[in-house]
Amino acid sequence: MSSEPLYDELLALAVDVAHAAGDFARDGRETALDVQTKTSSVDVVTVMDTATETLITRAILEARPDDAILGEEGAAVVGTSGVRWVVDPIDGTVNYLYRIPVWAVSIAAELDGRVVAGVVYNPVLRETFTATLGGGARCNGKPIACSTETTLAQTLLATGFGYDSARRGHQGALIAQVLPLVRDIRRFGSAALDLCAIAAGRVDAYFERGLNPWDMAAGELIAREAGGRIEGLNGAPASSELTIAAPIGLFDALHDLLAPLNPAAG
Ligand code: IPD
Ligand code: CA
């Protein structure tokens, strides 16, 4: 519970909608999937991404008709209430396509431009990560916290790669320089779940270039409420340029390792 009843109200709606949407996408996976591509030949969108976003948009507007919505698959509803929902119907679409159980519905509620509630729901593992601003982070209702790791050499580091081939070349070269200096690297394939993994201490830290607002809005709040520091380079807010997420005691070391490697290039 947060100290703001509105944040709890928004979270309760987000959780209900995420559960309905995630179960719909999971149960619809076994039907034949119409797969199309977006920004590159490996950036896929399935008919279920769009159908799930439609379900989410309708459910939110039914409950709160004056709110705005921004969604990965094109939802762009203008509102008047000061609340905007930022939605990724299926984060980890490639995993969804390959039946790898690491994908999630991500729904965040912004109030006057600030994220105040967020849910990331993995319907296959039935895990629901939630947070409200100032109210802490939870997985299936139980409080979660980032790891207490402070040493890079002991850091289990998650990352992700963009869909553009040239960018991937740069990201591959960068990760080759990072890998010898950390415990190991993980690439799970869902930015929203990567941020929840740091929130739950399942990895120590995470960084990625090229995230969109819908990939990170809910996960960033969840990771921050679990004790994480989430920023870009040199104190900039996390953005599509770069997102670094780490426990407070590890952040500077990771930032200072990445910065000279030009992580926002490519
Ligand atoms: C992608 C996933 C992936 C990350 C990409 C995202 P999508 O989202 O979060 O892990 O590396 O940057 O675009 O396309 O599966 O919704
Ligand atoms: Ca996404």
mmCIF file of C-alpha atoms and ligand atoms in Angstrom:
data_model
loop_
_atom_site.group_PDB
_atom_site.id
_atom_site.type_symbol
_atom_site.label_atom_id
_atom_site.label_comp_id
_atom_site.label_asym_id
_atom_site.label_seq_id
_atom_site.Cartn_x
_atom_site.Cartn_y
_atom_site.Cartn_z
ATOM 1 C CA MET A 1 0.000 0.000 0.000
ATOM 2 C CA SER A 2 1.190 3.520 -0.716
ATOM 3 C CA SER A 3 0.247 6.640 1.188
ATOM 4 C CA GLU A 4 -1.712 7.854 -1.861
ATOM 5 C CA PRO A 5 -5.075 6.128 -2.358
ATOM 6 C CA LEU A 6 -5.087 7.155 -6.043
ATOM 7 C CA TYR A 7 -1.817 5.296 -6.665
ATOM 8 C CA ASP A 8 -3.316 2.146 -5.123
ATOM 9 C CA GLU A 9 -6.474 2.557 -7.187
ATOM 10 C CA LEU A 10 -4.454 2.899 -10.397
ATOM 11 C CA LEU A 11 -2.336 -0.114 -9.460
ATOM 12 C CA ALA A 12 -5.404 -2.242 -8.719
ATOM 13 C CA LEU A 13 -6.819 -1.467 -12.171
ATOM 14 C CA ALA A 14 -3.421 -2.076 -13.820
ATOM 15 C CA VAL A 15 -3.126 -5.485 -12.129
ATOM 16 C CA ASP A 16 -6.655 -6.574 -13.100
ATOM 17 C CA VAL A 17 -6.124 -5.535 -16.704
ATOM 18 C CA ALA A 18 -2.623 -7.067 -16.895
ATOM 19 C CA HIS A 19 -3.932 -10.387 -15.580
ATOM 20 C CA ALA A 20 -6.807 -10.472 -18.077
ATOM 21 C CA ALA A 21 -4.506 -9.452 -20.941
ATOM 22 C CA GLY A 22 -1.663 -11.817 -20.032
ATOM 23 C CA ASP A 23 -3.959 -14.804 -19.626
ATOM 24 C CA PHE A 24 -5.588 -13.952 -22.968
ATOM 25 C CA ALA A 25 -2.186 -13.805 -24.722
ATOM 26 C CA ARG A 26 -0.960 -17.012 -23.042
ATOM 27 C CA ASP A 27 -4.110 -18.973 -23.824
ATOM 28 C CA GLY A 28 -4.191 -17.635 -27.390
ATOM 29 C CA ARG A 29 -0.571 -18.603 -28.117
ATOM 30 C CA GLU A 30 -1.362 -22.039 -29.446
ATOM 31 C CA THR A 31 -3.564 -20.737 -32.242
ATOM 32 C CA ALA A 32 -1.774 -20.055 -35.542
ATOM 33 C CA LEU A 33 0.103 -16.772 -35.229
ATOM 34 C CA ASP A 34 0.132 -14.200 -37.982
ATOM 35 C CA VAL A 35 3.664 -12.751 -37.628
ATOM 36 C CA GLN A 36 4.755 -9.479 -39.205
ATOM 37 C CA THR A 37 7.921 -7.416 -38.870
ATOM 38 C CA LYS A 38 8.376 -3.815 -37.681
ATOM 39 C CA THR A 39 11.705 -1.923 -37.496
ATOM 40 C CA SER A 40 13.813 -4.765 -38.942
ATOM 41 C CA SER A 41 13.399 -8.342 -40.193
ATOM 42 C CA VAL A 42 13.929 -9.661 -36.639
ATOM 43 C CA ASP A 43 11.613 -7.158 -34.883
ATOM 44 C CA VAL A 44 8.380 -9.122 -34.892
ATOM 45 C CA VAL A 45 4.812 -8.359 -33.949
ATOM 46 C CA THR A 46 2.174 -11.070 -33.754
ATOM 47 C CA VAL A 47 -1.549 -10.784 -34.149
ATOM 48 C CA MET A 48 -1.677 -11.445 -30.396
ATOM 49 C CA ASP A 49 0.377 -8.319 -29.576
ATOM 50 C CA THR A 50 -2.189 -6.134 -31.276
ATOM 51 C CA ALA A 51 -5.232 -8.049 -29.966
ATOM 52 C CA THR A 52 -3.826 -7.886 -26.425
ATOM 53 C CA GLU A 53 -3.193 -4.151 -26.675
ATOM 54 C CA THR A 54 -6.776 -3.654 -27.872
ATOM 55 C CA LEU A 55 -8.054 -5.617 -24.860
ATOM 56 C CA ILE A 56 -5.957 -3.476 -22.505
ATOM 57 C CA THR A 57 -6.989 -0.183 -24.092
ATOM 58 C CA ARG A 58 -10.695 -1.068 -23.965
ATOM 59 C CA ALA A 59 -10.537 -2.228 -20.347
ATOM 60 C CA ILE A 60 -8.714 0.911 -19.169
ATOM 61 C CA LEU A 61 -11.022 3.282 -21.026
ATOM 62 C CA GLU A 62 -14.087 1.454 -19.760
ATOM 63 C CA ALA A 63 -12.932 2.064 -16.171
ATOM 64 C CA ARG A 64 -11.373 5.512 -16.744
ATOM 65 C CA PRO A 65 -12.672 7.129 -19.938
ATOM 66 C CA ASP A 66 -10.788 10.426 -19.467
ATOM 67 C CA ASP A 67 -7.277 8.931 -19.283
ATOM 68 C CA ALA A 68 -4.604 8.966 -22.004
ATOM 69 C CA ILE A 69 -2.911 5.806 -23.294
ATOM 70 C CA LEU A 70 0.371 5.174 -25.103
ATOM 71 C CA GLY A 71 0.940 1.631 -26.355
ATOM 72 C CA GLU A 72 3.738 -0.146 -28.215
ATOM 73 C CA GLU A 73 1.420 -1.371 -30.936
ATOM 74 C CA GLY A 74 0.042 2.062 -31.742
ATOM 75 C CA ALA A 75 -2.415 3.000 -28.989
ATOM 76 C CA ALA A 76 -2.339 6.810 -28.733
ATOM 77 C CA VAL A 77 -5.361 8.033 -26.786
ATOM 78 C CA VAL A 78 -5.457 11.655 -25.679
ATOM 79 C CA GLY A 79 -6.950 12.257 -22.220
ATOM 80 C CA THR A 80 -7.970 15.070 -19.896
ATOM 81 C CA SER A 81 -7.536 13.536 -16.405
ATOM 82 C CA GLY A 82 -3.735 13.939 -15.994
ATOM 83 C CA VAL A 83 -3.334 10.151 -15.962
ATOM 84 C CA ARG A 84 -1.569 8.452 -18.870
ATOM 85 C CA TRP A 85 -1.147 4.685 -19.193
ATOM 86 C CA VAL A 86 2.025 3.366 -20.826
ATOM 87 C CA VAL A 87 1.456 -0.138 -22.136
ATOM 88 C CA ASP A 88 3.521 -2.956 -23.618
ATOM 89 C CA PRO A 89 1.031 -5.754 -24.338
ATOM 90 C CA ILE A 90 3.750 -8.392 -24.831
ATOM 91 C CA ASP A 91 7.292 -7.439 -23.832
ATOM 92 C CA GLY A 92 9.499 -10.234 -25.090
ATOM 93 C CA THR A 93 7.621 -10.959 -28.297
ATOM 94 C CA VAL A 94 10.452 -13.092 -29.716
ATOM 95 C CA ASN A 95 10.315 -15.287 -26.587
ATOM 96 C CA TYR A 96 6.524 -15.469 -26.952
ATOM 97 C CA LEU A 97 6.939 -16.611 -30.542
ATOM 98 C CA TYR A 98 9.456 -19.300 -29.565
ATOM 99 C CA ARG A 99 7.471 -20.403 -26.472
ATOM 100 C CA ILE A 100 10.260 -19.309 -24.114
ATOM 101 C CA PRO A 101 8.417 -18.490 -20.868
ATOM 102 C CA VAL A 102 10.008 -15.051 -20.436
ATOM 103 C CA TRP A 103 7.552 -12.455 -21.662
ATOM 104 C CA ALA A 104 5.211 -10.142 -19.840
ATOM 105 C CA VAL A 105 2.452 -7.598 -19.978
ATOM 106 C CA SER A 106 3.742 -4.239 -18.751
ATOM 107 C CA ILE A 107 1.365 -1.478 -17.674
ATOM 108 C CA ALA A 108 2.371 1.781 -15.955
ATOM 109 C CA ALA A 109 0.212 4.684 -14.831
ATOM 110 C CA GLU A 110 1.690 8.177 -14.985
ATOM 111 C CA LEU A 111 0.156 11.072 -13.062
ATOM 112 C CA ASP A 112 1.112 14.459 -14.468
ATOM 113 C CA GLY A 113 4.073 12.887 -16.269
ATOM 114 C CA ARG A 114 5.439 10.832 -13.343
ATOM 115 C CA VAL A 115 5.025 7.053 -13.084
ATOM 116 C CA VAL A 116 3.097 6.350 -9.859
ATOM 117 C CA ALA A 117 2.023 2.722 -10.339
ATOM 118 C CA GLY A 118 3.283 -0.176 -12.405
ATOM 119 C CA VAL A 119 2.714 -3.872 -12.994
ATOM 120 C CA VAL A 120 4.710 -6.433 -14.961
ATOM 121 C CA TYR A 121 2.907 -9.781 -15.263
ATOM 122 C CA ASN A 122 4.494 -12.992 -16.559
ATOM 123 C CA PRO A 123 1.442 -15.162 -17.266
ATOM 124 C CA VAL A 124 3.430 -18.357 -17.898
ATOM 125 C CA LEU A 125 5.271 -18.319 -14.572
ATOM 126 C CA ARG A 126 2.280 -16.557 -12.963
ATOM 127 C CA GLU A 127 4.439 -13.858 -11.434
ATOM 128 C CA THR A 128 3.055 -10.376 -10.853
ATOM 129 C CA PHE A 129 5.582 -7.630 -10.062
ATOM 130 C CA THR A 130 4.046 -4.418 -8.731
ATOM 131 C CA ALA A 131 5.009 -1.063 -7.277
ATOM 132 C CA THR A 132 3.534 2.284 -6.371
ATOM 133 C CA LEU A 133 5.589 5.433 -5.934
ATOM 134 C CA GLY A 134 6.810 5.420 -2.331
ATOM 135 C CA GLY A 135 4.987 2.171 -1.594
ATOM 136 C CA GLY A 136 7.734 -0.399 -2.273
ATOM 137 C CA ALA A 137 7.952 -3.234 -4.778
ATOM 138 C CA ARG A 138 6.389 -6.680 -4.613
ATOM 139 C CA CYS A 139 6.269 -10.010 -6.424
ATOM 140 C CA ASN A 140 2.983 -11.856 -5.960
ATOM 141 C CA GLY A 141 2.280 -9.583 -3.000
ATOM 142 C CA LYS A 142 5.569 -10.200 -1.164
ATOM 143 C CA PRO A 143 8.113 -7.360 -0.770
ATOM 144 C CA ILE A 144 11.207 -7.657 -2.958
ATOM 145 C CA ALA A 145 14.601 -5.938 -2.855
ATOM 146 C CA CYS A 146 17.633 -5.526 -5.091
ATOM 147 C CA SER A 147 20.802 -7.436 -4.284
ATOM 148 C CA THR A 148 23.387 -5.967 -1.935
ATOM 149 C CA GLU A 149 26.253 -6.603 -4.358
ATOM 150 C CA THR A 150 28.853 -3.849 -4.582
ATOM 151 C CA THR A 151 31.662 -5.530 -6.533
ATOM 152 C CA LEU A 152 31.723 -5.618 -10.326
ATOM 153 C CA ALA A 153 33.673 -8.872 -10.417
ATOM 154 C CA GLN A 154 30.781 -10.551 -8.547
ATOM 155 C CA THR A 155 28.032 -8.908 -10.597
ATOM 156 C CA LEU A 156 25.559 -10.976 -12.589
ATOM 157 C CA LEU A 157 24.718 -8.475 -15.319
ATOM 158 C CA ALA A 158 21.682 -8.571 -17.598
ATOM 159 C CA THR A 159 21.536 -6.721 -20.875
ATOM 160 C CA GLY A 160 19.636 -6.654 -24.138
ATOM 161 C CA PHE A 161 20.284 -5.951 -27.786
ATOM 162 C CA GLY A 162 18.413 -3.804 -30.291
ATOM 163 C CA TYR A 163 16.822 -5.035 -33.499
ATOM 164 C CA ASP A 164 19.129 -3.063 -35.823
ATOM 165 C CA SER A 165 22.069 -5.049 -37.150
ATOM 166 C CA ALA A 166 24.650 -2.220 -36.995
ATOM 167 C CA ARG A 167 23.649 -1.414 -33.415
ATOM 168 C CA ARG A 168 23.997 -5.078 -32.477
ATOM 169 C CA GLY A 169 27.526 -5.108 -33.881
ATOM 170 C CA HIS A 170 28.446 -2.274 -31.526
ATOM 171 C CA GLN A 171 26.621 -3.887 -28.590
ATOM 172 C CA GLY A 172 28.433 -7.184 -29.198
ATOM 173 C CA ALA A 173 31.846 -5.476 -29.231
ATOM 174 C CA LEU A 174 30.980 -3.611 -26.018
ATOM 175 C CA ILE A 175 29.783 -6.701 -24.185
ATOM 176 C CA ALA A 176 32.998 -8.505 -25.163
ATOM 177 C CA GLN A 177 34.887 -5.907 -23.114
ATOM 178 C CA VAL A 178 32.501 -6.130 -20.148
ATOM 179 C CA LEU A 179 32.210 -9.921 -19.894
ATOM 180 C CA PRO A 180 35.739 -10.584 -18.533
ATOM 181 C CA LEU A 181 35.145 -8.063 -15.728
ATOM 182 C CA VAL A 182 31.868 -9.387 -14.271
ATOM 183 C CA ARG A 183 30.554 -12.685 -12.873
ATOM 184 C CA ASP A 184 28.555 -13.392 -16.029
ATOM 185 C CA ILE A 185 26.064 -11.944 -18.495
ATOM 186 C CA ARG A 186 22.356 -12.786 -18.991
ATOM 187 C CA ARG A 187 20.162 -11.857 -21.984
ATOM 188 C CA PHE A 188 16.600 -12.819 -21.070
ATOM 189 C CA GLY A 189 14.771 -11.037 -23.909
ATOM 190 C CA SER A 190 12.269 -8.872 -22.025
ATOM 191 C CA ALA A 191 13.382 -5.494 -20.749
ATOM 192 C CA ALA A 192 10.397 -5.260 -18.395
ATOM 193 C CA LEU A 193 11.336 -8.589 -16.794
ATOM 194 C CA ASP A 194 15.040 -7.617 -16.727
ATOM 195 C CA LEU A 195 14.111 -4.625 -14.571
ATOM 196 C CA CYS A 196 11.972 -6.880 -12.346
ATOM 197 C CA ALA A 197 14.878 -9.346 -12.132
ATOM 198 C CA ILE A 198 17.090 -6.645 -10.655
ATOM 199 C CA ALA A 199 14.229 -5.645 -8.340
ATOM 200 C CA ALA A 200 14.026 -9.218 -7.051
ATOM 201 C CA GLY A 201 17.818 -9.690 -6.778
ATOM 202 C CA ARG A 202 17.763 -12.373 -9.501
ATOM 203 C CA VAL A 203 20.466 -10.436 -11.304
ATOM 204 C CA ASP A 204 22.588 -7.742 -9.731
ATOM 205 C CA ALA A 205 22.375 -5.148 -12.474
ATOM 206 C CA TYR A 206 21.142 -4.444 -15.998
ATOM 207 C CA PHE A 207 21.854 -2.041 -18.821
ATOM 208 C CA GLU A 208 20.487 -1.572 -22.303
ATOM 209 C CA ARG A 209 20.479 0.996 -25.083
ATOM 210 C CA GLY A 210 17.364 1.650 -27.144
ATOM 211 C CA LEU A 211 14.513 0.995 -24.703
ATOM 212 C CA ASN A 212 11.171 2.578 -25.497
ATOM 213 C CA PRO A 213 8.948 4.136 -22.805
ATOM 214 C CA TRP A 214 6.627 1.085 -22.807
ATOM 215 C CA ASP A 215 9.547 -1.334 -22.252
ATOM 216 C CA MET A 216 10.669 0.419 -19.073
ATOM 217 C CA ALA A 217 7.914 2.551 -17.512
ATOM 218 C CA ALA A 218 6.565 -0.063 -15.087
ATOM 219 C CA GLY A 219 9.841 -1.958 -14.593
ATOM 220 C CA GLU A 220 11.788 1.199 -13.784
ATOM 221 C CA LEU A 221 9.400 2.082 -10.951
ATOM 222 C CA ILE A 222 9.492 -1.501 -9.651
ATOM 223 C CA ALA A 223 13.314 -1.590 -9.693
ATOM 224 C CA ARG A 224 13.589 1.825 -8.048
ATOM 225 C CA GLU A 225 11.073 0.930 -5.337
ATOM 226 C CA ALA A 226 13.130 -2.229 -4.671
ATOM 227 C CA GLY A 227 16.197 -0.109 -3.919
ATOM 228 C CA GLY A 228 17.663 0.290 -7.389
ATOM 229 C CA ARG A 229 19.211 3.346 -8.987
ATOM 230 C CA ILE A 230 18.131 3.721 -12.601
ATOM 231 C CA GLU A 231 19.748 6.391 -14.752
ATOM 232 C CA GLY A 232 21.449 7.043 -18.054
ATOM 233 C CA LEU A 233 24.950 8.422 -18.506
ATOM 234 C CA ASN A 234 26.345 11.164 -16.250
ATOM 235 C CA GLY A 235 23.168 11.600 -14.180
ATOM 236 C CA ALA A 236 20.781 11.831 -17.156
ATOM 237 C CA PRO A 237 17.415 10.150 -16.691
ATOM 238 C CA ALA A 238 17.169 6.621 -18.074
ATOM 239 C CA SER A 239 16.002 6.854 -21.669
ATOM 240 C CA SER A 240 16.255 5.226 -25.062
ATOM 241 C CA GLU A 241 19.833 6.536 -25.186
ATOM 242 C CA LEU A 242 20.857 4.324 -22.258
ATOM 243 C CA THR A 243 19.331 2.713 -19.190
ATOM 244 C CA ILE A 244 21.578 1.509 -16.369
ATOM 245 C CA ALA A 245 19.877 -0.171 -13.390
ATOM 246 C CA ALA A 246 21.831 -1.315 -10.355
ATOM 247 C CA PRO A 247 21.674 -1.385 -6.564
ATOM 248 C CA ILE A 248 22.736 1.987 -5.160
ATOM 249 C CA GLY A 249 26.078 0.593 -3.925
ATOM 250 C CA LEU A 250 26.974 -0.837 -7.346
ATOM 251 C CA PHE A 251 25.667 1.833 -9.702
ATOM 252 C CA ASP A 252 28.739 4.099 -9.879
ATOM 253 C CA ALA A 253 31.132 1.228 -10.545
ATOM 254 C CA LEU A 254 28.945 -0.068 -13.389
ATOM 255 C CA HIS A 255 28.399 3.409 -14.811
ATOM 256 C CA ASP A 256 32.151 4.102 -14.760
ATOM 257 C CA LEU A 257 32.895 0.776 -16.446
ATOM 258 C CA LEU A 258 30.380 1.433 -19.242
ATOM 259 C CA ALA A 259 30.900 5.158 -19.859
ATOM 260 C CA PRO A 260 34.309 4.962 -21.598
ATOM 261 C CA LEU A 261 33.026 2.119 -23.818
ATOM 262 C CA ASN A 262 30.640 4.476 -25.593
ATOM 263 C CA PRO A 263 27.453 2.558 -24.691
ATOM 264 C CA ALA A 264 25.155 5.184 -26.244
ATOM 265 C CA ALA A 265 26.761 4.896 -29.677
ATOM 266 C CA GLY A 266 25.558 2.720 -32.527
HETATM 267 C C1 IPD B 1 12.079 -5.892 -26.601
HETATM 268 C C2 IPD B 1 12.493 -6.668 -25.384
HETATM 269 C C3 IPD B 1 13.979 -6.968 -25.451
HETATM 270 C C4 IPD B 1 14.813 -5.728 -25.560
HETATM 271 C C5 IPD B 1 14.341 -4.877 -26.728
HETATM 272 C C6 IPD B 1 12.841 -4.599 -26.632
HETATM 273 P P1 IPD B 1 9.581 -6.370 -27.493
HETATM 274 O O1 IPD B 1 10.683 -5.581 -26.546
HETATM 275 O O2 IPD B 1 12.215 -5.945 -24.226
HETATM 276 O O3 IPD B 1 14.442 -7.642 -24.296
HETATM 277 O O4 IPD B 1 16.157 -6.102 -25.738
HETATM 278 O O5 IPD B 1 15.051 -3.649 -26.632
HETATM 279 O O6 IPD B 1 12.435 -3.846 -27.758
HETATM 280 O O7 IPD B 1 9.940 -6.023 -28.903
HETATM 281 O O8 IPD B 1 9.715 -7.807 -27.196
HETATM 282 O O9 IPD B 1 8.304 -5.781 -27.016
HETATM 283 CA CA CA B 2 8.697 -4.158 -25.564
#
